[in-house]
Amino acid sequence: MELNLTVTISVIIALVALVSPIAVAIINNRYQTKLRKMELQHDLEVKQMDVYYSEKKQAFDLFLKNAGSYRFISTPIKLDELQSAAYSAILFCNDEHKQEISNFLSFANEQFDIASNSSKMNEYNQLLFAIASFLNKELSETRDCYTNTQSKK
């Protein structure tokens, strides 16, 4: 019985010594795979935010540049450039800041007293502002949805 017990214990120890490194390697590989996926996800989110920030900064920069230019040269062409830049900037703004840009555009529009087209111009500006606000919401939801989807993986 002692011989069988000794042999049995020796065989068990040999099997454990053989299986143990394999099990550790499998566990480590799974961990490394999960860690690598998390690193790639983080890099993707950082890159996405860098691109988003860059586009946001570019839109704001263009708006401010056109607003400064309009201050010194108040022509219809400069007003068009200012409005285009403002609506691009609105895509990246929250509701409070969108309203501030809208108020600024109303002020800029008042600089040109176009009596015959003022109601149509105001209506046009309000509709364009509403569309820009909708696009802002869509852009934010897409970014948030993409970020949430990627973080769940």
mmCIF file with all atom_site columns, C-alpha atoms in Angstrom:
data_model
loop_
_atom_site.group_PDB
_atom_site.id
_atom_site.type_symbol
_atom_site.label_atom_id
_atom_site.label_alt_id
_atom_site.label_comp_id
_atom_site.label_asym_id
_atom_site.label_entity_id
_atom_site.label_seq_id
_atom_site.pdbx_PDB_ins_code
_atom_site.Cartn_x
_atom_site.Cartn_y
_atom_site.Cartn_z
_atom_site.occupancy
_atom_site.B_iso_or_equiv
_atom_site.pdbx_formal_charge
_atom_site.auth_seq_id
_atom_site.auth_comp_id
_atom_site.auth_asym_id
_atom_site.auth_atom_id
_atom_site.pdbx_PDB_model_num
ATOM 1   C CA . MET A 1 1   ? 0.000   0.000  0.000   1.00 0.00 ? 1   MET A CA 1
ATOM 2   C CA . GLU A 1 2   ? 2.900   2.345  0.719   1.00 0.00 ? 2   GLU A CA 1
ATOM 3   C CA . LEU A 1 3   ? 4.344   1.733  -2.706  1.00 0.00 ? 3   LEU A CA 1
ATOM 4   C CA . ASN A 1 4   ? 1.055   2.540  -4.386  1.00 0.00 ? 4   ASN A CA 1
ATOM 5   C CA . LEU A 1 5   ? 0.576   5.649  -2.261  1.00 0.00 ? 5   LEU A CA 1
ATOM 6   C CA . THR A 1 6   ? 4.114   6.852  -3.011  1.00 0.00 ? 6   THR A CA 1
ATOM 7   C CA . VAL A 1 7   ? 3.712   6.180  -6.716  1.00 0.00 ? 7   VAL A CA 1
ATOM 8   C CA . THR A 1 8   ? 0.283   7.828  -6.748  1.00 0.00 ? 8   THR A CA 1
ATOM 9   C CA . ILE A 1 9   ? 1.580   10.934 -4.986  1.00 0.00 ? 9   ILE A CA 1
ATOM 10  C CA . SER A 1 10  ? 4.561   11.097 -7.345  1.00 0.00 ? 10  SER A CA 1
ATOM 11  C CA . VAL A 1 11  ? 2.328   10.798 -10.398 1.00 0.00 ? 11  VAL A CA 1
ATOM 12  C CA . ILE A 1 12  ? 0.001   13.532 -9.080  1.00 0.00 ? 12  ILE A CA 1
ATOM 13  C CA . ILE A 1 13  ? 2.946   15.848 -8.403  1.00 0.00 ? 13  ILE A CA 1
ATOM 14  C CA . ALA A 1 14  ? 4.332   15.182 -11.878 1.00 0.00 ? 14  ALA A CA 1
ATOM 15  C CA . LEU A 1 15  ? 0.965   15.928 -13.514 1.00 0.00 ? 15  LEU A CA 1
ATOM 16  C CA . VAL A 1 16  ? 0.536   19.112 -11.496 1.00 0.00 ? 16  VAL A CA 1
ATOM 17  C CA . ALA A 1 17  ? 4.067   20.194 -12.406 1.00 0.00 ? 17  ALA A CA 1
ATOM 18  C CA . LEU A 1 18  ? 3.231   19.537 -16.063 1.00 0.00 ? 18  LEU A CA 1
ATOM 19  C CA . VAL A 1 19  ? -0.228  21.178 -16.093 1.00 0.00 ? 19  VAL A CA 1
ATOM 20  C CA . SER A 1 20  ? 0.569   24.161 -13.858 1.00 0.00 ? 20  SER A CA 1
ATOM 21  C CA . PRO A 1 21  ? 2.753   26.113 -16.356 1.00 0.00 ? 21  PRO A CA 1
ATOM 22  C CA . ILE A 1 22  ? 0.190   25.500 -19.091 1.00 0.00 ? 22  ILE A CA 1
ATOM 23  C CA . ALA A 1 23  ? -2.625  26.853 -16.912 1.00 0.00 ? 23  ALA A CA 1
ATOM 24  C CA . VAL A 1 24  ? -0.553  29.884 -15.914 1.00 0.00 ? 24  VAL A CA 1
ATOM 25  C CA . ALA A 1 25  ? 0.298   30.575 -19.565 1.00 0.00 ? 25  ALA A CA 1
ATOM 26  C CA . ILE A 1 26  ? -3.382  30.398 -20.568 1.00 0.00 ? 26  ILE A CA 1
ATOM 27  C CA . ILE A 1 27  ? -4.401  32.740 -17.746 1.00 0.00 ? 27  ILE A CA 1
ATOM 28  C CA . ASN A 1 28  ? -1.621  35.197 -18.629 1.00 0.00 ? 28  ASN A CA 1
ATOM 29  C CA . ASN A 1 29  ? -2.521  35.143 -22.319 1.00 0.00 ? 29  ASN A CA 1
ATOM 30  C CA . ARG A 1 30  ? -6.164  35.925 -21.563 1.00 0.00 ? 30  ARG A CA 1
ATOM 31  C CA . TYR A 1 31  ? -5.132  38.763 -19.302 1.00 0.00 ? 31  TYR A CA 1
ATOM 32  C CA . GLN A 1 32  ? -2.707  40.158 -21.892 1.00 0.00 ? 32  GLN A CA 1
ATOM 33  C CA . THR A 1 33  ? -5.418  39.962 -24.582 1.00 0.00 ? 33  THR A CA 1
ATOM 34  C CA . LYS A 1 34  ? -7.896  41.879 -22.426 1.00 0.00 ? 34  LYS A CA 1
ATOM 35  C CA . LEU A 1 35  ? -5.246  44.413 -21.500 1.00 0.00 ? 35  LEU A CA 1
ATOM 36  C CA . ARG A 1 36  ? -4.283  44.937 -25.164 1.00 0.00 ? 36  ARG A CA 1
ATOM 37  C CA . LYS A 1 37  ? -7.935  45.422 -26.163 1.00 0.00 ? 37  LYS A CA 1
ATOM 38  C CA . MET A 1 38  ? -8.312  48.038 -23.437 1.00 0.00 ? 38  MET A CA 1
ATOM 39  C CA . GLU A 1 39  ? -5.147  49.816 -24.614 1.00 0.00 ? 39  GLU A CA 1
ATOM 40  C CA . LEU A 1 40  ? -6.367  49.857 -28.226 1.00 0.00 ? 40  LEU A CA 1
ATOM 41  C CA . GLN A 1 41  ? -9.783  51.127 -27.130 1.00 0.00 ? 41  GLN A CA 1
ATOM 42  C CA . HIS A 1 42  ? -8.186  53.879 -25.104 1.00 0.00 ? 42  HIS A CA 1
ATOM 43  C CA . ASP A 1 43  ? -5.937  54.887 -28.007 1.00 0.00 ? 43  ASP A CA 1
ATOM 44  C CA . LEU A 1 44  ? -8.953  54.994 -30.325 1.00 0.00 ? 44  LEU A CA 1
ATOM 45  C CA . GLU A 1 45  ? -10.930 57.195 -27.924 1.00 0.00 ? 45  GLU A CA 1
ATOM 46  C CA . VAL A 1 46  ? -7.971  59.529 -27.452 1.00 0.00 ? 46  VAL A CA 1
ATOM 47  C CA . LYS A 1 47  ? -7.505  59.819 -31.215 1.00 0.00 ? 47  LYS A CA 1
ATOM 48  C CA . GLN A 1 48  ? -11.233 60.447 -31.720 1.00 0.00 ? 48  GLN A CA 1
ATOM 49  C CA . MET A 1 49  ? -11.244 63.179 -29.085 1.00 0.00 ? 49  MET A CA 1
ATOM 50  C CA . ASP A 1 50  ? -8.107  64.724 -30.619 1.00 0.00 ? 50  ASP A CA 1
ATOM 51  C CA . VAL A 1 51  ? -9.821  64.890 -34.004 1.00 0.00 ? 51  VAL A CA 1
ATOM 52  C CA . TYR A 1 52  ? -13.027 66.241 -32.457 1.00 0.00 ? 52  TYR A CA 1
ATOM 53  C CA . TYR A 1 53  ? -11.080 68.850 -30.474 1.00 0.00 ? 53  TYR A CA 1
ATOM 54  C CA . SER A 1 54  ? -9.095  69.850 -33.551 1.00 0.00 ? 54  SER A CA 1
ATOM 55  C CA . GLU A 1 55  ? -12.246 70.320 -35.639 1.00 0.00 ? 55  GLU A CA 1
ATOM 56  C CA . LYS A 1 56  ? -13.919 72.218 -32.806 1.00 0.00 ? 56  LYS A CA 1
ATOM 57  C CA . LYS A 1 57  ? -10.912 74.478 -32.383 1.00 0.00 ? 57  LYS A CA 1
ATOM 58  C CA . GLN A 1 58  ? -10.756 75.076 -36.129 1.00 0.00 ? 58  GLN A CA 1
ATOM 59  C CA . ALA A 1 59  ? -14.458 76.049 -36.273 1.00 0.00 ? 59  ALA A CA 1
ATOM 60  C CA . PHE A 1 60  ? -14.128 78.405 -33.300 1.00 0.00 ? 60  PHE A CA 1
ATOM 61  C CA . ASP A 1 61  ? -10.944 79.915 -34.711 1.00 0.00 ? 61  ASP A CA 1
ATOM 62  C CA . LEU A 1 62  ? -12.595 80.577 -38.069 1.00 0.00 ? 62  LEU A CA 1
ATOM 63  C CA . PHE A 1 63  ? -15.602 82.142 -36.350 1.00 0.00 ? 63  PHE A CA 1
ATOM 64  C CA . LEU A 1 64  ? -13.465 84.464 -34.243 1.00 0.00 ? 64  LEU A CA 1
ATOM 65  C CA . LYS A 1 65  ? -11.291 85.371 -37.211 1.00 0.00 ? 65  LYS A CA 1
ATOM 66  C CA . ASN A 1 66  ? -14.335 86.258 -39.313 1.00 0.00 ? 66  ASN A CA 1
ATOM 67  C CA . ALA A 1 67  ? -15.925 88.144 -36.418 1.00 0.00 ? 67  ALA A CA 1
ATOM 68  C CA . GLY A 1 68  ? -12.762 90.204 -36.026 1.00 0.00 ? 68  GLY A CA 1
ATOM 69  C CA . SER A 1 69  ? -12.575 90.837 -39.755 1.00 0.00 ? 69  SER A CA 1
ATOM 70  C CA . TYR A 1 70  ? -16.243 91.837 -39.870 1.00 0.00 ? 70  TYR A CA 1
ATOM 71  C CA . ARG A 1 71  ? -15.634 94.367 -37.110 1.00 0.00 ? 71  ARG A CA 1
ATOM 72  C CA . PHE A 1 72  ? -13.357 96.408 -39.364 1.00 0.00 ? 72  PHE A CA 1
ATOM 73  C CA . ILE A 1 73  ? -14.903 95.678 -42.769 1.00 0.00 ? 73  ILE A CA 1
ATOM 74  C CA . SER A 1 74  ? -18.692 95.399 -42.518 1.00 0.00 ? 74  SER A CA 1
ATOM 75  C CA . THR A 1 75  ? -19.623 94.255 -46.014 1.00 0.00 ? 75  THR A CA 1
ATOM 76  C CA . PRO A 1 76  ? -22.252 91.739 -47.115 1.00 0.00 ? 76  PRO A CA 1
ATOM 77  C CA . ILE A 1 77  ? -19.476 89.331 -48.128 1.00 0.00 ? 77  ILE A CA 1
ATOM 78  C CA . LYS A 1 78  ? -17.889 89.560 -44.676 1.00 0.00 ? 78  LYS A CA 1
ATOM 79  C CA . LEU A 1 79  ? -21.326 89.044 -43.123 1.00 0.00 ? 79  LEU A CA 1
ATOM 80  C CA . ASP A 1 80  ? -21.792 85.885 -45.214 1.00 0.00 ? 80  ASP A CA 1
ATOM 81  C CA . GLU A 1 81  ? -18.387 84.605 -44.121 1.00 0.00 ? 81  GLU A CA 1
ATOM 82  C CA . LEU A 1 82  ? -19.221 85.404 -40.497 1.00 0.00 ? 82  LEU A CA 1
ATOM 83  C CA . GLN A 1 83  ? -22.559 83.597 -40.688 1.00 0.00 ? 83  GLN A CA 1
ATOM 84  C CA . SER A 1 84  ? -20.995 80.533 -42.324 1.00 0.00 ? 84  SER A CA 1
ATOM 85  C CA . ALA A 1 85  ? -18.310 80.358 -39.662 1.00 0.00 ? 85  ALA A CA 1
ATOM 86  C CA . ALA A 1 86  ? -20.876 80.890 -36.895 1.00 0.00 ? 86  ALA A CA 1
ATOM 87  C CA . TYR A 1 87  ? -23.051 78.019 -38.056 1.00 0.00 ? 87  TYR A CA 1
ATOM 88  C CA . SER A 1 88  ? -19.980 75.778 -38.236 1.00 0.00 ? 88  SER A CA 1
ATOM 89  C CA . ALA A 1 89  ? -19.104 76.783 -34.674 1.00 0.00 ? 89  ALA A CA 1
ATOM 90  C CA . ILE A 1 90  ? -22.668 76.105 -33.504 1.00 0.00 ? 90  ILE A CA 1
ATOM 91  C CA . LEU A 1 91  ? -22.189 72.448 -34.410 1.00 0.00 ? 91  LEU A CA 1
ATOM 92  C CA . PHE A 1 92  ? -19.721 72.144 -31.530 1.00 0.00 ? 92  PHE A CA 1
ATOM 93  C CA . CYS A 1 93  ? -21.451 74.337 -28.915 1.00 0.00 ? 93  CYS A CA 1
ATOM 94  C CA . ASN A 1 94  ? -23.742 73.560 -26.035 1.00 0.00 ? 94  ASN A CA 1
ATOM 95  C CA . ASP A 1 95  ? -27.179 75.208 -25.836 1.00 0.00 ? 95  ASP A CA 1
ATOM 96  C CA . GLU A 1 96  ? -26.034 78.186 -23.768 1.00 0.00 ? 96  GLU A CA 1
ATOM 97  C CA . HIS A 1 97  ? -23.215 79.047 -26.163 1.00 0.00 ? 97  HIS A CA 1
ATOM 98  C CA . LYS A 1 98  ? -25.359 78.448 -29.237 1.00 0.00 ? 98  LYS A CA 1
ATOM 99  C CA . GLN A 1 99  ? -27.727 81.117 -27.975 1.00 0.00 ? 99  GLN A CA 1
ATOM 100 C CA . GLU A 1 100 ? -24.843 83.547 -27.473 1.00 0.00 ? 100 GLU A CA 1
ATOM 101 C CA . ILE A 1 101 ? -23.679 82.996 -31.057 1.00 0.00 ? 101 ILE A CA 1
ATOM 102 C CA . SER A 1 102 ? -27.248 83.423 -32.276 1.00 0.00 ? 102 SER A CA 1
ATOM 103 C CA . ASN A 1 103 ? -27.531 86.726 -30.393 1.00 0.00 ? 103 ASN A CA 1
ATOM 104 C CA . PHE A 1 104 ? -24.241 87.854 -31.886 1.00 0.00 ? 104 PHE A CA 1
ATOM 105 C CA . LEU A 1 105 ? -25.435 86.972 -35.388 1.00 0.00 ? 105 LEU A CA 1
ATOM 106 C CA . SER A 1 106 ? -28.653 88.915 -34.826 1.00 0.00 ? 106 SER A CA 1
ATOM 107 C CA . PHE A 1 107 ? -26.586 91.914 -33.814 1.00 0.00 ? 107 PHE A CA 1
ATOM 108 C CA . ALA A 1 108 ? -24.352 91.536 -36.869 1.00 0.00 ? 108 ALA A CA 1
ATOM 109 C CA . ASN A 1 109 ? -27.413 91.247 -39.130 1.00 0.00 ? 109 ASN A CA 1
ATOM 110 C CA . GLU A 1 110 ? -28.804 94.476 -37.694 1.00 0.00 ? 110 GLU A CA 1
ATOM 111 C CA . GLN A 1 111 ? -25.726 96.284 -38.981 1.00 0.00 ? 111 GLN A CA 1
ATOM 112 C CA . PHE A 1 112 ? -27.177 95.885 -42.495 1.00 0.00 ? 112 PHE A CA 1
ATOM 113 C CA . ASP A 1 113 ? -30.536 97.577 -42.681 1.00 0.00 ? 113 ASP A CA 1
ATOM 114 C CA . ILE A 1 114 ? -32.188 95.608 -45.468 1.00 0.00 ? 114 ILE A CA 1
ATOM 115 C CA . ALA A 1 115 ? -35.814 96.569 -44.900 1.00 0.00 ? 115 ALA A CA 1
ATOM 116 C CA . SER A 1 116 ? -37.371 94.638 -47.778 1.00 0.00 ? 116 SER A CA 1
ATOM 117 C CA . ASN A 1 117 ? -35.722 91.325 -46.932 1.00 0.00 ? 117 ASN A CA 1
ATOM 118 C CA . SER A 1 118 ? -35.313 91.617 -43.166 1.00 0.00 ? 118 SER A CA 1
ATOM 119 C CA . SER A 1 119 ? -38.242 89.356 -42.232 1.00 0.00 ? 119 SER A CA 1
ATOM 120 C CA . LYS A 1 120 ? -37.176 86.737 -44.780 1.00 0.00 ? 120 LYS A CA 1
ATOM 121 C CA . MET A 1 121 ? -33.563 87.043 -43.625 1.00 0.00 ? 121 MET A CA 1
ATOM 122 C CA . ASN A 1 122 ? -34.602 86.619 -39.987 1.00 0.00 ? 122 ASN A CA 1
ATOM 123 C CA . GLU A 1 123 ? -36.713 83.605 -40.858 1.00 0.00 ? 123 GLU A CA 1
ATOM 124 C CA . TYR A 1 124 ? -33.844 82.126 -42.857 1.00 0.00 ? 124 TYR A CA 1
ATOM 125 C CA . ASN A 1 125 ? -31.412 82.697 -39.975 1.00 0.00 ? 125 ASN A CA 1
ATOM 126 C CA . GLN A 1 126 ? -33.810 81.140 -37.462 1.00 0.00 ? 126 GLN A CA 1
ATOM 127 C CA . LEU A 1 127 ? -34.305 78.052 -39.627 1.00 0.00 ? 127 LEU A CA 1
ATOM 128 C CA . LEU A 1 128 ? -30.590 77.697 -40.241 1.00 0.00 ? 128 LEU A CA 1
ATOM 129 C CA . PHE A 1 129 ? -29.951 78.091 -36.520 1.00 0.00 ? 129 PHE A CA 1
ATOM 130 C CA . ALA A 1 130 ? -32.495 75.354 -35.790 1.00 0.00 ? 130 ALA A CA 1
ATOM 131 C CA . ILE A 1 131 ? -30.845 73.048 -38.324 1.00 0.00 ? 131 ILE A CA 1
ATOM 132 C CA . ALA A 1 132 ? -27.388 73.784 -36.908 1.00 0.00 ? 132 ALA A CA 1
ATOM 133 C CA . SER A 1 133 ? -28.713 73.020 -33.419 1.00 0.00 ? 133 SER A CA 1
ATOM 134 C CA . PHE A 1 134 ? -30.171 69.733 -34.628 1.00 0.00 ? 134 PHE A CA 1
ATOM 135 C CA . LEU A 1 135 ? -26.886 68.814 -36.295 1.00 0.00 ? 135 LEU A CA 1
ATOM 136 C CA . ASN A 1 136 ? -25.058 69.671 -33.073 1.00 0.00 ? 136 ASN A CA 1
ATOM 137 C CA . LYS A 1 137 ? -27.306 67.293 -31.154 1.00 0.00 ? 137 LYS A CA 1
ATOM 138 C CA . GLU A 1 138 ? -26.831 64.597 -33.794 1.00 0.00 ? 138 GLU A CA 1
ATOM 139 C CA . LEU A 1 139 ? -23.058 65.032 -33.710 1.00 0.00 ? 139 LEU A CA 1
ATOM 140 C CA . SER A 1 140 ? -22.989 64.824 -29.912 1.00 0.00 ? 140 SER A CA 1
ATOM 141 C CA . GLU A 1 141 ? -25.205 61.735 -29.846 1.00 0.00 ? 141 GLU A CA 1
ATOM 142 C CA . THR A 1 142 ? -23.077 60.037 -32.478 1.00 0.00 ? 142 THR A CA 1
ATOM 143 C CA . ARG A 1 143 ? -19.883 60.779 -30.561 1.00 0.00 ? 143 ARG A CA 1
ATOM 144 C CA . ASP A 1 144 ? -21.423 59.628 -27.261 1.00 0.00 ? 144 ASP A CA 1
ATOM 145 C CA . CYS A 1 145 ? -22.948 56.522 -28.832 1.00 0.00 ? 145 CYS A CA 1
ATOM 146 C CA . TYR A 1 146 ? -19.660 55.609 -30.497 1.00 0.00 ? 146 TYR A CA 1
ATOM 147 C CA . THR A 1 147 ? -17.721 56.133 -27.275 1.00 0.00 ? 147 THR A CA 1
ATOM 148 C CA . ASN A 1 148 ? -20.224 54.061 -25.256 1.00 0.00 ? 148 ASN A CA 1
ATOM 149 C CA . THR A 1 149 ? -20.272 51.262 -27.839 1.00 0.00 ? 149 THR A CA 1
ATOM 150 C CA . GLN A 1 150 ? -16.505 51.087 -27.968 1.00 0.00 ? 150 GLN A CA 1
ATOM 151 C CA . SER A 1 151 ? -16.101 51.098 -24.172 1.00 0.00 ? 151 SER A CA 1
ATOM 152 C CA . LYS A 1 152 ? -18.488 48.119 -23.802 1.00 0.00 ? 152 LYS A CA 1
ATOM 153 C CA . LYS A 1 153 ? -16.341 45.903 -26.019 1.00 0.00 ? 153 LYS A CA 1
#
